[in-house]
Coordinates of C-alpha atoms in Angstrom, one line a residue:
Chain Y
M1 CA -56.7 -17.1 -132.8
N2 CA -56.6 -15.8 -129.2
R3 CA -59.2 -17.5 -127.0
A4 CA -59.6 -14.2 -124.9
V5 CA -61.2 -12.5 -127.9
F6 CA -64.3 -14.7 -127.4
L7 CA -64.7 -13.4 -123.7
I8 CA -65.2 -9.8 -124.9
P9 CA -68.9 -10.0 -125.6
L10 CA -69.4 -11.7 -122.2
V11 CA -67.4 -9.0 -120.5
V12 CA -69.6 -6.3 -122.2
F13 CA -72.6 -8.1 -121.3
F14 CA -71.7 -8.3 -117.7
T15 CA -70.6 -4.6 -117.5
L16 CA -73.9 -3.4 -119.2
A17 CA -76.0 -5.8 -116.9
A18 CA -74.1 -4.3 -113.9
F19 CA -74.9 -0.7 -115.0
F20 CA -78.6 -1.3 -115.6
A21 CA -78.8 -3.1 -112.2
E22 CA -77.1 -0.1 -110.6
R23 CA -79.7 2.3 -112.1
L24 CA -82.8 0.0 -111.2
V25 CA -81.7 0.0 -107.6
A26 CA -81.0 3.9 -107.7
L27 CA -84.6 4.3 -109.2
R28 CA -86.1 2.3 -106.4
H29 CA -84.2 4.7 -103.9
G30 CA -85.8 7.7 -105.6
D31 CA -82.9 8.7 -107.9
A32 CA -85.4 9.1 -110.9
P33 CA -83.8 10.0 -114.2
N34 CA -86.7 12.0 -115.1
L35 CA -85.8 14.6 -112.3
L36 CA -83.7 17.2 -113.8
P37 CA -80.9 18.4 -111.8
S38 CA -81.4 22.3 -110.9
M39 CA -79.1 24.7 -112.5
L40 CA -79.7 27.2 -109.7
I41 CA -77.9 25.4 -106.9
N42 CA -75.3 27.8 -105.4
K43 CA -76.7 30.6 -107.4
P44 CA -78.3 33.6 -105.8
V45 CA -82.1 33.8 -105.9
P46 CA -83.4 35.4 -109.1
A47 CA -84.7 38.9 -108.6
F48 CA -88.5 39.1 -108.7
A49 CA -91.3 40.9 -107.1
L50 CA -94.6 39.3 -107.3
S51 CA -98.3 40.6 -106.7
P52 CA -99.7 39.7 -103.2
M53 CA -102.6 37.1 -102.7
P54 CA -105.7 38.8 -101.6
G55 CA -106.2 38.5 -97.8
H56 CA -102.9 37.0 -97.3
G57 CA -100.7 39.9 -96.4
G58 CA -98.2 41.9 -98.6
S59 CA -96.4 40.9 -101.8
L60 CA -93.4 38.6 -102.0
S61 CA -90.2 39.8 -103.6
S62 CA -86.6 38.3 -103.7
A63 CA -85.6 41.0 -101.2
D64 CA -87.7 39.1 -98.6
I65 CA -85.8 36.1 -99.0
K66 CA -82.5 37.2 -97.2
G67 CA -80.9 37.3 -93.9
Q68 CA -82.0 33.8 -92.8
V69 CA -82.5 30.2 -94.0
T70 CA -85.8 29.9 -95.7
L71 CA -87.9 27.6 -97.9
V72 CA -89.5 28.8 -101.1
N73 CA -92.4 26.7 -102.1
F74 CA -94.0 26.5 -105.5
F75 CA -97.5 25.2 -105.1
G76 CA -101.0 25.6 -106.7
S77 CA -104.7 24.8 -105.8
W78 CA -104.7 22.7 -109.0
C79 CA -101.8 20.6 -107.9
V80 CA -102.8 17.2 -106.1
A81 CA -99.2 16.6 -104.8
C82 CA -99.3 19.9 -103.1
A83 CA -102.4 18.9 -101.1
A84 CA -100.7 15.8 -100.0
E85 CA -97.5 18.0 -99.0
H86 CA -99.6 20.7 -97.3
P87 CA -100.2 19.2 -93.9
F88 CA -96.5 18.9 -93.5
L89 CA -95.9 22.5 -94.5
V90 CA -98.5 23.6 -91.9
G91 CA -96.5 21.3 -89.3
I92 CA -93.3 23.1 -90.1
K93 CA -95.2 26.6 -89.6
K94 CA -96.4 25.5 -86.2
S95 CA -92.9 24.1 -85.0
G96 CA -91.5 27.6 -86.3
I97 CA -88.3 25.9 -87.4
V98 CA -88.0 27.8 -90.7
P99 CA -90.1 30.4 -92.6
I100 CA -91.8 29.1 -95.7
F101 CA -92.4 31.5 -98.6
G102 CA -95.1 30.4 -101.0
V103 CA -95.3 31.0 -104.7
D104 CA -99.0 30.3 -106.0
W105 CA -97.9 29.1 -109.5
R106 CA -100.4 29.3 -112.5
D107 CA -103.3 29.6 -110.3
D108 CA -106.5 31.5 -110.0
P109 CA -105.9 33.8 -106.8
V110 CA -109.5 33.2 -105.6
K111 CA -109.2 29.4 -105.8
G112 CA -105.7 29.8 -104.3
A113 CA -107.0 31.8 -101.3
E114 CA -109.8 29.3 -101.1
W115 CA -107.6 26.4 -101.0
L116 CA -105.5 28.0 -98.2
S117 CA -108.4 28.6 -96.1
R118 CA -109.4 25.0 -96.4
H119 CA -106.1 23.5 -95.8
G120 CA -104.4 26.2 -93.8
D121 CA -101.8 28.7 -94.7
P122 CA -98.3 27.6 -93.7
Y123 CA -96.6 30.6 -95.5
T124 CA -95.0 33.7 -94.1
K125 CA -95.5 35.5 -97.3
I126 CA -97.2 34.6 -100.6
G127 CA -96.6 35.7 -104.2
L128 CA -98.7 35.1 -107.2
D129 CA -97.2 33.8 -110.4
P130 CA -99.7 33.4 -112.9
D131 CA -97.6 33.3 -116.1
S132 CA -94.7 31.2 -114.8
K133 CA -92.3 34.2 -114.9
V134 CA -90.8 33.4 -111.6
A135 CA -91.1 29.6 -111.9
I136 CA -89.1 29.8 -115.1
D137 CA -86.5 31.9 -113.5
F138 CA -86.3 29.2 -110.8
G139 CA -86.2 26.3 -113.3
V140 CA -89.4 24.9 -112.0
T141 CA -90.8 21.9 -113.8
G142 CA -93.6 21.0 -111.8
A143 CA -95.4 21.6 -108.5
P144 CA -94.6 21.1 -105.7
E145 CA -91.0 22.3 -105.5
T146 CA -89.3 23.7 -102.8
F147 CA -86.0 25.4 -102.6
V148 CA -83.8 25.7 -99.6
I149 CA -82.2 29.1 -99.6
D150 CA -79.4 30.3 -97.2
A151 CA -79.0 33.5 -95.2
A152 CA -77.0 35.0 -98.0
G153 CA -79.9 34.4 -100.4
V154 CA -78.3 31.6 -102.2
I155 CA -80.2 28.6 -103.4
R156 CA -78.7 25.5 -101.9
Y157 CA -81.1 22.7 -102.5
K158 CA -84.2 21.9 -104.6
Q159 CA -86.7 19.3 -103.5
T160 CA -88.7 18.1 -106.5
G161 CA -92.1 16.6 -105.4
P162 CA -93.6 16.7 -102.0
I163 CA -91.8 17.0 -98.7
T164 CA -92.4 13.9 -96.8
A165 CA -91.4 13.1 -93.3
E166 CA -88.4 10.9 -94.8
V167 CA -87.3 13.8 -97.1
W168 CA -87.6 16.3 -94.1
E169 CA -85.8 14.2 -91.8
S170 CA -83.0 12.8 -93.9
T171 CA -82.3 15.7 -96.2
L172 CA -84.0 19.2 -95.5
L173 CA -83.6 19.5 -91.6
P174 CA -80.0 18.5 -91.6
L175 CA -79.3 20.8 -94.4
I176 CA -81.1 23.7 -92.7
K177 CA -79.1 23.1 -89.5
E178 CA -75.9 22.9 -91.4
L179 CA -76.7 26.2 -93.2
R180 CA -77.3 28.0 -89.8
K181 CA -73.8 27.1 -88.5
Chain M
M1 CA -111.4 10.5 -162.7
T2 CA -114.6 12.6 -161.9
R3 CA -115.4 9.9 -159.3
F4 CA -112.0 9.8 -157.8
S5 CA -111.5 13.5 -157.4
P6 CA -113.6 14.0 -154.2
V7 CA -111.5 11.3 -152.6
L8 CA -108.5 13.0 -153.6
A9 CA -109.6 16.4 -152.5
L10 CA -110.4 14.7 -149.0
M11 CA -106.8 13.2 -148.9
L12 CA -105.3 16.7 -149.9
L13 CA -107.4 18.3 -147.1
T14 CA -105.9 15.9 -144.4
L15 CA -102.5 17.0 -145.7
A16 CA -103.4 20.6 -145.3
G17 CA -104.3 20.0 -141.6
A18 CA -100.7 18.6 -140.6
P19 CA -98.5 21.5 -140.5
A20 CA -101.2 23.5 -138.6
L21 CA -99.5 25.6 -135.8
A22 CA -99.3 24.3 -132.4
V23 CA -98.9 28.0 -131.3
N24 CA -102.2 29.7 -130.3
P25 CA -103.0 32.8 -132.6
N26 CA -103.0 34.9 -129.7
E27 CA -99.3 33.9 -128.7
Q28 CA -97.9 34.8 -132.1
L29 CA -95.8 37.8 -132.6
A30 CA -96.9 40.5 -135.2
N31 CA -93.7 40.6 -136.8
P32 CA -93.5 37.5 -139.2
A33 CA -89.7 37.4 -139.2
Q34 CA -89.6 37.4 -135.3
E35 CA -92.4 34.9 -135.2
S36 CA -90.6 32.4 -137.5
R37 CA -87.5 32.7 -135.5
A38 CA -89.6 32.1 -132.4
L39 CA -91.2 29.0 -134.2
A40 CA -87.8 27.5 -135.2
L41 CA -86.5 28.1 -131.6
S42 CA -89.6 26.5 -129.9
R43 CA -89.2 23.4 -132.2
G44 CA -85.8 22.9 -130.7
L45 CA -86.5 23.2 -127.0
R46 CA -87.9 20.6 -124.8
C47 CA -90.9 20.9 -122.8
V48 CA -89.8 20.1 -119.3
V49 CA -93.0 18.7 -118.1
C50 CA -93.5 16.1 -120.9
Q51 CA -89.9 15.8 -121.8
N52 CA -90.2 14.2 -125.2
Q53 CA -92.0 17.1 -126.8
S54 CA -90.8 20.3 -128.1
I55 CA -92.5 23.4 -126.4
D56 CA -93.9 24.0 -129.7
E57 CA -95.8 20.7 -129.8
S58 CA -96.8 20.5 -126.1
N59 CA -100.0 21.3 -124.6
A60 CA -98.6 21.7 -121.2
D61 CA -99.3 25.0 -119.4
L62 CA -95.5 25.5 -118.7
A63 CA -94.7 24.9 -122.3
R64 CA -97.1 27.6 -123.4
D65 CA -95.5 29.9 -120.7
M66 CA -92.0 29.1 -122.2
R67 CA -93.2 29.8 -125.7
L68 CA -94.3 33.0 -124.5
V69 CA -90.8 33.6 -122.8
V70 CA -89.2 32.7 -126.0
R71 CA -91.2 35.3 -127.8
Q72 CA -90.8 38.1 -125.1
R73 CA -86.9 37.6 -125.1
I74 CA -87.0 38.0 -129.0
T75 CA -89.0 41.1 -128.8
A76 CA -86.7 42.4 -126.3
G77 CA -84.0 42.0 -128.9
D78 CA -82.2 38.7 -127.9
S79 CA -80.4 36.8 -130.6
D80 CA -81.4 33.1 -131.1
D81 CA -78.4 32.0 -129.2
Q82 CA -79.3 34.4 -126.2
V83 CA -82.8 33.0 -126.1
V84 CA -81.5 29.4 -125.7
K85 CA -79.0 30.4 -123.3
F86 CA -81.7 32.0 -121.1
L87 CA -83.5 28.8 -120.9
V88 CA -80.3 26.6 -120.6
D89 CA -79.3 28.8 -117.6
R90 CA -82.5 27.8 -116.0
Y91 CA -83.1 24.3 -117.0
G92 CA -79.8 23.0 -118.3
D93 CA -78.8 21.5 -121.5
F94 CA -81.6 19.2 -121.0
V95 CA -84.0 21.8 -122.3
T96 CA -82.4 21.7 -125.8
L97 CA -83.7 18.7 -127.8
K98 CA -80.4 18.5 -129.7
P99 CA -77.5 18.0 -127.2
P100 CA -74.9 20.5 -127.5
L101 CA -71.3 19.6 -128.7
K102 CA -69.0 19.9 -125.7
V103 CA -66.5 17.8 -123.6
T104 CA -69.1 15.9 -121.6
T105 CA -71.1 15.1 -124.6
Y106 CA -68.2 13.8 -126.9
A107 CA -69.0 10.2 -126.1
L108 CA -72.6 10.7 -127.1
W109 CA -71.7 12.5 -130.4
F110 CA -68.6 10.4 -131.5
G111 CA -69.3 7.2 -129.7
P112 CA -71.5 5.6 -132.6
A113 CA -68.9 6.6 -135.2
L114 CA -66.0 5.0 -132.8
F115 CA -68.2 1.8 -132.5
L116 CA -68.6 1.7 -136.3
L117 CA -64.8 2.0 -136.8
G118 CA -64.1 -0.7 -134.2
A119 CA -66.7 -3.1 -135.8
L120 CA -65.0 -2.5 -139.2
G121 CA -61.6 -3.1 -137.8
A122 CA -62.7 -6.2 -136.0
G123 CA -64.3 -7.4 -139.2
R124 CA -61.3 -6.8 -141.4
A125 CA -58.9 -8.6 -138.9
F126 CA -61.3 -11.5 -138.7
Y127 CA -61.5 -12.0 -142.6
R128 CA -57.8 -11.5 -143.0
R129 CA -57.0 -14.3 -140.9
R130 CA -59.2 -16.8 -142.7
P131 CA -57.7 -18.1 -145.9
A132 CA -59.3 -16.7 -149.0
K133 CA -62.1 -18.8 -150.4
G134 CA -60.9 -18.7 -154.1
A135 CA -57.2 -19.5 -153.6
A136 CA -55.9 -22.4 -155.6
P137 CA -55.1 -25.5 -153.4
G138 CA -51.5 -26.5 -153.1
P139 CA -50.2 -29.5 -155.2
L140 CA -51.1 -32.9 -153.9
T141 CA -48.8 -34.9 -151.5
A142 CA -47.5 -38.1 -152.7
E143 CA -49.9 -40.1 -150.4
E144 CA -52.8 -38.0 -152.0
Q145 CA -51.6 -38.6 -155.5
R146 CA -51.3 -42.4 -154.7
R147 CA -55.0 -42.5 -153.6
L148 CA -56.3 -40.5 -156.3
D149 CA -54.6 -42.8 -158.9
G150 CA -56.2 -45.8 -157.2
L151 CA -59.6 -44.3 -157.4
L152 CA -59.2 -43.4 -161.1
K153 CA -58.2 -46.7 -161.8
D154 CA -61.2 -48.2 -160.0
S155 CA -63.8 -46.3 -161.7
S156 CA -62.4 -47.0 -165.2

């Protein structure tokens, strides 16, 4: 019998081991398999018109998100990770680099407004999405999620989870600069 | 039997509880045909929060909103395929609990059958190469015949 046949299981073993090792390393670097790829990348922003948050300006609609590069951030006063991300958003607002539109998702508007007055309001405009209508149109799976939208109103990137300094420096800021060219 | 029946009744009661609807009564559609379609669809759609439950089983808020969207699409006149497509357009194929059959999923659907065929083929080749167990041995060589004769002589 051909000796090489006995090597097949060994080769299969090492191929699988290499595959699993690659996944484990990728997982460590944030490439988590439970993060779903967005279906909306390179698609226009879904049409929507949300009701305004009391005391925080007018309503937010898809028409607002055109003509310049913007961020659309899904948040909620119930969301712990949003509170962690929030100071960073306030910092972006202060720097004036890019306007952020907020969608207060599945939230009590009173609690949402209270939360914003406590943590600061980084949003140019805010809309309320109590029944996930717009969240589902954007394919949102959890909060916070942030979409980068170009001047033509096309979604170019989705950040799942909080924006950290690292995410901002390595991914979002370069992308925003690129989209402005 | 009279002593047994209360126990039996209790057991039957627990069975009656199992198929209870996960959908809250206020979510259900008035039209029973539409509601049963919505229920069937919900059982095949994945909750994107919990990821291993259908939206019908899940208690997640987003799953509830997805159940309502499914029902709204149905009342709006969508076919079952259109409802599924509505969610697949937003969440990808992942949102269906049963992966669709298409070029990128051929390995998933046909891989196990190919492995089985490969294993059967390998097994066949292996057993063919081995001499059959029941086969009659060939005639003795002259040397063997001489040793046998010697042994028989000794024992007699």
